[in-house]
Short mmCIF file of C-alpha atoms in Angstrom, two decimals:
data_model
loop_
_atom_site.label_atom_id
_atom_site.label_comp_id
_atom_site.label_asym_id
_atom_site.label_seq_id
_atom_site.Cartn_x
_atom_site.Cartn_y
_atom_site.Cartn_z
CA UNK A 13 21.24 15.02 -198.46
CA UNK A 14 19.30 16.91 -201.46
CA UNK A 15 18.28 19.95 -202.16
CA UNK A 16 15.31 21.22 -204.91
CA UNK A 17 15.41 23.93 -206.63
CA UNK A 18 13.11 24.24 -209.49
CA UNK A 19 13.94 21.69 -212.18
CA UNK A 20 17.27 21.10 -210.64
CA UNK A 21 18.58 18.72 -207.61
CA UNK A 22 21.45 19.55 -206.09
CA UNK A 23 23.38 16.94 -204.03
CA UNK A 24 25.90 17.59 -201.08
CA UNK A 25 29.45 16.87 -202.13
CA UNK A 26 30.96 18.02 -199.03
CA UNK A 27 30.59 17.54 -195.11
CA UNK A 28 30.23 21.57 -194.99
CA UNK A 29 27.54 21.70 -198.00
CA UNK A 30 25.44 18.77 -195.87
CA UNK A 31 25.51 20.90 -192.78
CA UNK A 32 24.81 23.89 -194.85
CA UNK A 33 21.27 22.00 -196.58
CA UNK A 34 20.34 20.49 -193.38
CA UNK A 35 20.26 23.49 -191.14
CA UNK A 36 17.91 25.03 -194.04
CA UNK A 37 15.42 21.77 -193.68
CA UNK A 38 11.77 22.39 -191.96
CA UNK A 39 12.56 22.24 -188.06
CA UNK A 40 9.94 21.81 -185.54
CA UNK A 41 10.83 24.65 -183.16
CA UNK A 42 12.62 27.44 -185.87
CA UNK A 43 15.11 29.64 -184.78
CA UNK A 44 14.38 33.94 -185.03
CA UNK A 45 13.31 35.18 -188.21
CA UNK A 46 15.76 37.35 -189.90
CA UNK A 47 15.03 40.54 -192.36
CA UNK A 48 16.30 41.61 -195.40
CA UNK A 49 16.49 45.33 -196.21
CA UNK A 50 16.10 46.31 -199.49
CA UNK A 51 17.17 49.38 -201.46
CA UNK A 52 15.35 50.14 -205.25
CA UNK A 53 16.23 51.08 -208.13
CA UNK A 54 15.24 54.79 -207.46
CA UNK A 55 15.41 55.93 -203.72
CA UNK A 56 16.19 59.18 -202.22
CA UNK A 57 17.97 60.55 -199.11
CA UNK A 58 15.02 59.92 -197.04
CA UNK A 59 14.60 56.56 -197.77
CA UNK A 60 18.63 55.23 -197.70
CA UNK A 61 18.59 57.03 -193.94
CA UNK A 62 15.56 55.55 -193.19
CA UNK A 63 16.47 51.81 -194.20
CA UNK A 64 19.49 52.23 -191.74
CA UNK A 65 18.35 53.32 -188.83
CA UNK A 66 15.49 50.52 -189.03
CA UNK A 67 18.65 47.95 -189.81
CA UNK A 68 20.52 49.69 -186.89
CA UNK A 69 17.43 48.63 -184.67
CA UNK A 70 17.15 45.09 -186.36
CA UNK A 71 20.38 44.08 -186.20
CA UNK A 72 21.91 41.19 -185.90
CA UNK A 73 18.83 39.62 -187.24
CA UNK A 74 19.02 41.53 -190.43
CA UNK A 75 20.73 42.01 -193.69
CA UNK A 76 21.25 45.18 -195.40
CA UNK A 77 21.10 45.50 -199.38
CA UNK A 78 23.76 47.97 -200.15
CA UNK A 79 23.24 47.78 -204.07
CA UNK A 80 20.20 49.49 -206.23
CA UNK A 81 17.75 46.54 -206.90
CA UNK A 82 15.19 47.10 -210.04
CA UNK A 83 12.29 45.08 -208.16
CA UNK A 84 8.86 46.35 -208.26
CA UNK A 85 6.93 43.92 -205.56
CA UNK A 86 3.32 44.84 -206.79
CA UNK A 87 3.82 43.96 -209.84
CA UNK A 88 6.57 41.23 -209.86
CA UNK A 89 7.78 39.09 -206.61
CA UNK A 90 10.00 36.90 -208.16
CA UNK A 91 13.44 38.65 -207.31
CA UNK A 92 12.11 39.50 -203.02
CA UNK A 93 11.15 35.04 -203.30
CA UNK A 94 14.88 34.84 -204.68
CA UNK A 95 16.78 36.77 -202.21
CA UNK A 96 14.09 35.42 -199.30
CA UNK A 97 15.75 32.04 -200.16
CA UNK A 98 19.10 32.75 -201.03
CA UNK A 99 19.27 35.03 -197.68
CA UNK A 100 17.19 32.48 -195.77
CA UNK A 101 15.43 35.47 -194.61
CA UNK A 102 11.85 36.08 -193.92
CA UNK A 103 11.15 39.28 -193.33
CA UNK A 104 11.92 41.98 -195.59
CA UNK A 105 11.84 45.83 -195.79
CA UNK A 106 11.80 47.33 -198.90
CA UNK A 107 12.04 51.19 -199.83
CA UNK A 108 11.64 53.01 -203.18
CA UNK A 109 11.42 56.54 -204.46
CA UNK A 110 8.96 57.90 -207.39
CA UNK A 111 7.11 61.18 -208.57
CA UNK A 112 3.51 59.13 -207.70
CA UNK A 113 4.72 57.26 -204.48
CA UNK A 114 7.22 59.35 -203.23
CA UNK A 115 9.66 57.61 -199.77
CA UNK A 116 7.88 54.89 -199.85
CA UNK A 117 8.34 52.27 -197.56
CA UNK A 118 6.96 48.22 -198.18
CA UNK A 119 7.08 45.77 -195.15
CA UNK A 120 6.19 42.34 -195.97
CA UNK A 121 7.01 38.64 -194.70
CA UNK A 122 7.01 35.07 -196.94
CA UNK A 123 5.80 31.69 -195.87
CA UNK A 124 7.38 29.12 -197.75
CA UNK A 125 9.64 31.26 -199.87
CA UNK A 126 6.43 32.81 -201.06
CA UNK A 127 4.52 36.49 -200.17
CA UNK A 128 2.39 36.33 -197.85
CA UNK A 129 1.15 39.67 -197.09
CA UNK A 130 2.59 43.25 -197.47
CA UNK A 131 1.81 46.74 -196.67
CA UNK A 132 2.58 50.01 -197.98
CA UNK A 133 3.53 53.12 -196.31
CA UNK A 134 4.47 56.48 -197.08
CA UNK A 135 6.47 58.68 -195.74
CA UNK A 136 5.30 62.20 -194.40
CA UNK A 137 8.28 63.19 -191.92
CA UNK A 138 10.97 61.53 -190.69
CA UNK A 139 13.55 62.05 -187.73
CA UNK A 140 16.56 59.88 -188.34
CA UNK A 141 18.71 58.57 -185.38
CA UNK A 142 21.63 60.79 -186.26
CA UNK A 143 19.36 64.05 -185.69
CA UNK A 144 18.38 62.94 -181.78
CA UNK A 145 21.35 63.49 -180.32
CA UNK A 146 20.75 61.10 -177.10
CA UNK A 147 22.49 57.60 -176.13
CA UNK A 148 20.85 54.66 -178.01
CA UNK A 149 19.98 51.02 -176.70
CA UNK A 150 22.36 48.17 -176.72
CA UNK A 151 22.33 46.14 -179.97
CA UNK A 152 19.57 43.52 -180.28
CA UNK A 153 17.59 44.81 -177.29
CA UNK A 154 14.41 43.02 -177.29
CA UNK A 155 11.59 46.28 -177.71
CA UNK A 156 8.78 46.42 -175.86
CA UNK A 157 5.72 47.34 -178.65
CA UNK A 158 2.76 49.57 -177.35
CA UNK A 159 -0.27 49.42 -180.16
CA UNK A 160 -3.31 52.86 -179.53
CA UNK A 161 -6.02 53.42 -181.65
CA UNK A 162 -9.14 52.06 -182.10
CA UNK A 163 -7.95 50.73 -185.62
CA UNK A 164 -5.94 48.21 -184.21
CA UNK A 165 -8.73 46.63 -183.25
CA UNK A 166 -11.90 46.98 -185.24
CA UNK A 167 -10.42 47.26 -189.08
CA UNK A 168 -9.51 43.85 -190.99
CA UNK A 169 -6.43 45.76 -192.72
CA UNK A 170 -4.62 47.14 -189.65
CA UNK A 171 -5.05 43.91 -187.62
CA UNK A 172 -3.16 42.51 -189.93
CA UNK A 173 -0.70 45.61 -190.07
CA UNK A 174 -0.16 45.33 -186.64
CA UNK A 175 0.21 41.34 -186.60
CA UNK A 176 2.88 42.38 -189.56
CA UNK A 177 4.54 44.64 -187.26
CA UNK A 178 4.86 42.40 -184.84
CA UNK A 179 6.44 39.99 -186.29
CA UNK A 180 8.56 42.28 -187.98
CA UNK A 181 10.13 43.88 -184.38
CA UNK A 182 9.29 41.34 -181.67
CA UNK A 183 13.16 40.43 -181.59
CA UNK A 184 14.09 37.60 -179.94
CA UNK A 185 11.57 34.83 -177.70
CA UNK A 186 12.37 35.08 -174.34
CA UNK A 187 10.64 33.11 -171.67
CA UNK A 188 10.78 35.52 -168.68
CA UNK A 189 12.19 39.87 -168.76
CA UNK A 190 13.95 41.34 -165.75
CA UNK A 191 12.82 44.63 -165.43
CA UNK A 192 16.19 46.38 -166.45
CA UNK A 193 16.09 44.75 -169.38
CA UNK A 194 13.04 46.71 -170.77
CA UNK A 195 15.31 49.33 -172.42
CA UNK A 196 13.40 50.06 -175.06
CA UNK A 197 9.81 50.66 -176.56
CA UNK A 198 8.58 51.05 -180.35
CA UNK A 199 4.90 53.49 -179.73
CA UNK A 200 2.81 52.84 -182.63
CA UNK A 201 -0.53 55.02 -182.94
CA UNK A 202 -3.07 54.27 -185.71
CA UNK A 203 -5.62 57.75 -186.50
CA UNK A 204 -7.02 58.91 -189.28
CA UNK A 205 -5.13 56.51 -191.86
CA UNK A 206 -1.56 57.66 -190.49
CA UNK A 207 0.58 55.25 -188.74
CA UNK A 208 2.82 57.08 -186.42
CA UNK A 209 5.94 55.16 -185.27
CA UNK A 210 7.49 56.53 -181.88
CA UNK A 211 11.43 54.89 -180.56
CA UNK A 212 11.85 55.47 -176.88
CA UNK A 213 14.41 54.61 -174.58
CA UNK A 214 13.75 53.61 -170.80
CA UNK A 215 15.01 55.32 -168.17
CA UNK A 216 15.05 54.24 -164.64
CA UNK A 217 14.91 56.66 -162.04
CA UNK A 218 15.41 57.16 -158.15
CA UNK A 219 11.48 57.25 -156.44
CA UNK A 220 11.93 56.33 -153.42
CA UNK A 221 10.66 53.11 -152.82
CA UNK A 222 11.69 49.41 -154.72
CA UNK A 223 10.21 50.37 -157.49
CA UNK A 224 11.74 52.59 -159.69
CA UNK A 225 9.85 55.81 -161.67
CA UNK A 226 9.97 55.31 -165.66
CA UNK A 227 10.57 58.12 -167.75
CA UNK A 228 10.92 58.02 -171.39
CA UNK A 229 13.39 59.87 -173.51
CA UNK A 230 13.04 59.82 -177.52
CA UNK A 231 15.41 57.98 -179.17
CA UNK A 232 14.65 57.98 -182.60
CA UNK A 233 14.30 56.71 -185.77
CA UNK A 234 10.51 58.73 -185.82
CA UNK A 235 7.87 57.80 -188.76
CA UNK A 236 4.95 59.28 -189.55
CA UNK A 237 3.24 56.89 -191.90
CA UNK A 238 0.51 57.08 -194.68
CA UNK A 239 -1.62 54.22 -195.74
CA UNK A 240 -0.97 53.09 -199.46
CA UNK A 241 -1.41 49.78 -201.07
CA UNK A 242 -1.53 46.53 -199.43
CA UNK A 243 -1.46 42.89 -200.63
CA UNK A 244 -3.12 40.31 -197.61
CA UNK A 245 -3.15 36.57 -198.22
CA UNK A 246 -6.88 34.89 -198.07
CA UNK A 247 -7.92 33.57 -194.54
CA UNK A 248 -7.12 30.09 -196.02
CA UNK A 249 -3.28 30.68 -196.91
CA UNK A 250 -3.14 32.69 -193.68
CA UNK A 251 -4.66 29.84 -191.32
CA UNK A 252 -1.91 27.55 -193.49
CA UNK A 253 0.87 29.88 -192.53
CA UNK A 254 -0.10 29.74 -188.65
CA UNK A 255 -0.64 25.84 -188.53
CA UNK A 256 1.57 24.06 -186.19
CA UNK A 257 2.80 20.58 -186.35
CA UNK A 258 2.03 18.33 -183.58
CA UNK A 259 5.55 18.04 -182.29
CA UNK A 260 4.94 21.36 -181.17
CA UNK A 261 1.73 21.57 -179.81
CA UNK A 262 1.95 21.01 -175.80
CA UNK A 263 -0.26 18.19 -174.65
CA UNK A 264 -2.97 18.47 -173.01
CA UNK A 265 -3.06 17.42 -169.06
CA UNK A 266 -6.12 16.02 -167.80
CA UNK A 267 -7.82 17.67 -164.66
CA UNK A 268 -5.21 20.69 -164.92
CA UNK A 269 -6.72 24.42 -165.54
CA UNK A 270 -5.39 28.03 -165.41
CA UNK A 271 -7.45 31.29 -163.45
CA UNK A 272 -7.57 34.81 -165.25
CA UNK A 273 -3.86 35.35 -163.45
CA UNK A 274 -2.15 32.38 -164.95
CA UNK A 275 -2.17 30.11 -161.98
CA UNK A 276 -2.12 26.24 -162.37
CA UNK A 277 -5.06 24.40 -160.41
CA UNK A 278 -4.90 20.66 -159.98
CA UNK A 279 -7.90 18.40 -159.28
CA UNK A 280 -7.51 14.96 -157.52
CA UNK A 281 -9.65 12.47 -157.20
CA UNK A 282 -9.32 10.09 -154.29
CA UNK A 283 -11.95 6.85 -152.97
CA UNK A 284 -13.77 7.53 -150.08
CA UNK A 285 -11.49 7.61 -146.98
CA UNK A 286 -12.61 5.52 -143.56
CA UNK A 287 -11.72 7.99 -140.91
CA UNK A 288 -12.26 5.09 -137.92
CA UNK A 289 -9.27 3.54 -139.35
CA UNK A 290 -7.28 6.68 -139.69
CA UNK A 291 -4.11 6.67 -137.88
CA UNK A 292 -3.06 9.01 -135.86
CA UNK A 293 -0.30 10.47 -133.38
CA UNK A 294 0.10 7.72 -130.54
CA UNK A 295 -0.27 9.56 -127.09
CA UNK A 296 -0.26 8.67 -123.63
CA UNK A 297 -2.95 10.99 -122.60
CA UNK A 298 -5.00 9.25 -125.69
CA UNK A 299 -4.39 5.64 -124.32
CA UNK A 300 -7.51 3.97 -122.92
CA UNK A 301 -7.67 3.21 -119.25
CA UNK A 302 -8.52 -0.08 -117.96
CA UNK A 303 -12.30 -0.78 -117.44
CA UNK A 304 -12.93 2.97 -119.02
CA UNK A 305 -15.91 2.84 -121.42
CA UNK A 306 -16.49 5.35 -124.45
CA UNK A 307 -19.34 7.10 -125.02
CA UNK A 308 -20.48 4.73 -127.33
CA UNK A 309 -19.61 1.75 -126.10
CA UNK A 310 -21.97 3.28 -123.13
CA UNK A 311 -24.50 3.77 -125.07
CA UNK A 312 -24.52 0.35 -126.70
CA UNK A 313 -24.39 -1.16 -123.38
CA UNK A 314 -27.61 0.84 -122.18
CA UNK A 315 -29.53 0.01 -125.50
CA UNK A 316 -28.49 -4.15 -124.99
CA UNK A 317 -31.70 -6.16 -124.33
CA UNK A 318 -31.46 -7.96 -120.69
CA UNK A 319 -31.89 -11.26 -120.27
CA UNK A 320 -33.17 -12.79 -117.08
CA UNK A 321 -31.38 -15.87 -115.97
#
């Protein structure tokens, strides 16, 4: 029925203020992360177009900024660890204009209220969605994200780039996708320290058989991104961030595995089974005759010692 911030504690006076403080408390299984986008103090064309077309493909799991914000995250965090709490957002986008880093671009995400890790990109050219004159996706289509280049996997700093990025435009967990429900894919390409950033829509066509042909048509927004500064947490504070809490961890079943291909096997174990006592299908044609001797009742017969009255 509290709440701590700072120095402070604030109590709940009101039914609606309790509800409001308790669906901010820890939760086992949290709900989808939500982004705030962030204007500067200095920005330019580029940059105001470019923060709403990425909060056109965020929303409604987003929240746009429409006010100048002096904030300078490098340097000072304080205000993005405000508005992370106060927008119970966290995620955040955050785009700036200036003579040495001109349209730049910061994503970013908090654990705890806190930064956790950032990156910054710059801007080199930009297609908005208002120049690609073609039908967009649904809001809050789930996007399906392709990762190429051999970055992505060998470098420390766009591992964790593209762990940011996913975070940042997963969209919503789903268990299970239907196949016309993969409307839309984000193409990201890391080579030679640029970052480009591809939005296609899917299109299913006619082939012939059951399934479809895929073709895809550009969409928009379009990045092509430069490598600036970054800020990672330290493998501690980034194993912290990832830990689970027991409620959530699935437990594990005894004598149950899973193949390459995801399939369950079970192993029983059973005593010894007596197959003389088995029973089976009654049958006339099984029935024993009168005076009819098995096989081995035959044999035992033969291998009886005779005795000589």
């Amino acid at each position: 029925d509290t709440k701590t911030s700072g120095s402070t504690l604030k109590k709940a006076k009101t039914r609606r203020s309790k509800r409001f403080l308790q669906s901010r408390e820890p939760k086992l299984t949290e709900g989808q992360k939500s982004s705030m986008i962030i204007r500067g103090g200095n920005s330019s064309e580029t940059v105001s177009q470019a923060l709403k077309d990425v909060y056109a493909l965020k929303k409604p799991n987003a929240v746009l900024y429409k006010r100048k914000n002096m904030v300078r995250p490098f340097d000072d965090s304080t205000a993005l660890e405000f508005f992370s709490k106060k927008s119970d957002c966290s995620l955040f986008l955050f785009g700036s204009h200036n003579k040495k880093r001109p349209n730049n671009l910061i994503f970013g995400r908090m654990f705890d209220f806190h930064v956790l890790d950032m990156f910054e990109l710059g801007i080199e050219r930009f297609v908005s969605l208002r120049d690609v004159k073609t039908d967009t996706c649904p809001e809050g289509t789930k996007p399906l994200l392709v990762f190429a280049g051999e970055l992505f996997e060998t470098d420390r700093e766009h591992q964790r780039l593209r762990n940011l990025l996913t975070d940042f435009f997963c969209g919503p967990r789903v268990s299970a996708v239907r196949l016309a429900g993969l409307e839309h894919v984000l193409h990201f390409t890391a080579l030679e320290g640029k970052i480009y950033m591809r939005s296609y829509k899917v299109l299913l066509k006619k082939s012939g058989c059951r399934t479809p042909r895929i073709q895809l048509q550009d969409m928009g927004p379009s990045f092509d991104f430069v490598m600036r500064r970054n800020h990672m947490a330290s493998d501690d504070l980034y194993k912290t961030a990832h830990r689970q809490p027991r409620g959530v961890k699935p437990k594990k079943k005894k004598n149950i595995s899973h193949d390459a291909f995801g399939t369950r096997l079970g192993r029983l174990h059973m005593q010894k089974q007596d197959l003389d006592k088995l029973q089976t299908r009654k049958m006339k044609g099984l029935r024993k005759r009168r005076g009819e001797q098995t096989a081995e009742t035959a044999a035992a017969a033969a291998k009886a010692p005779r005795t000589d009255e």
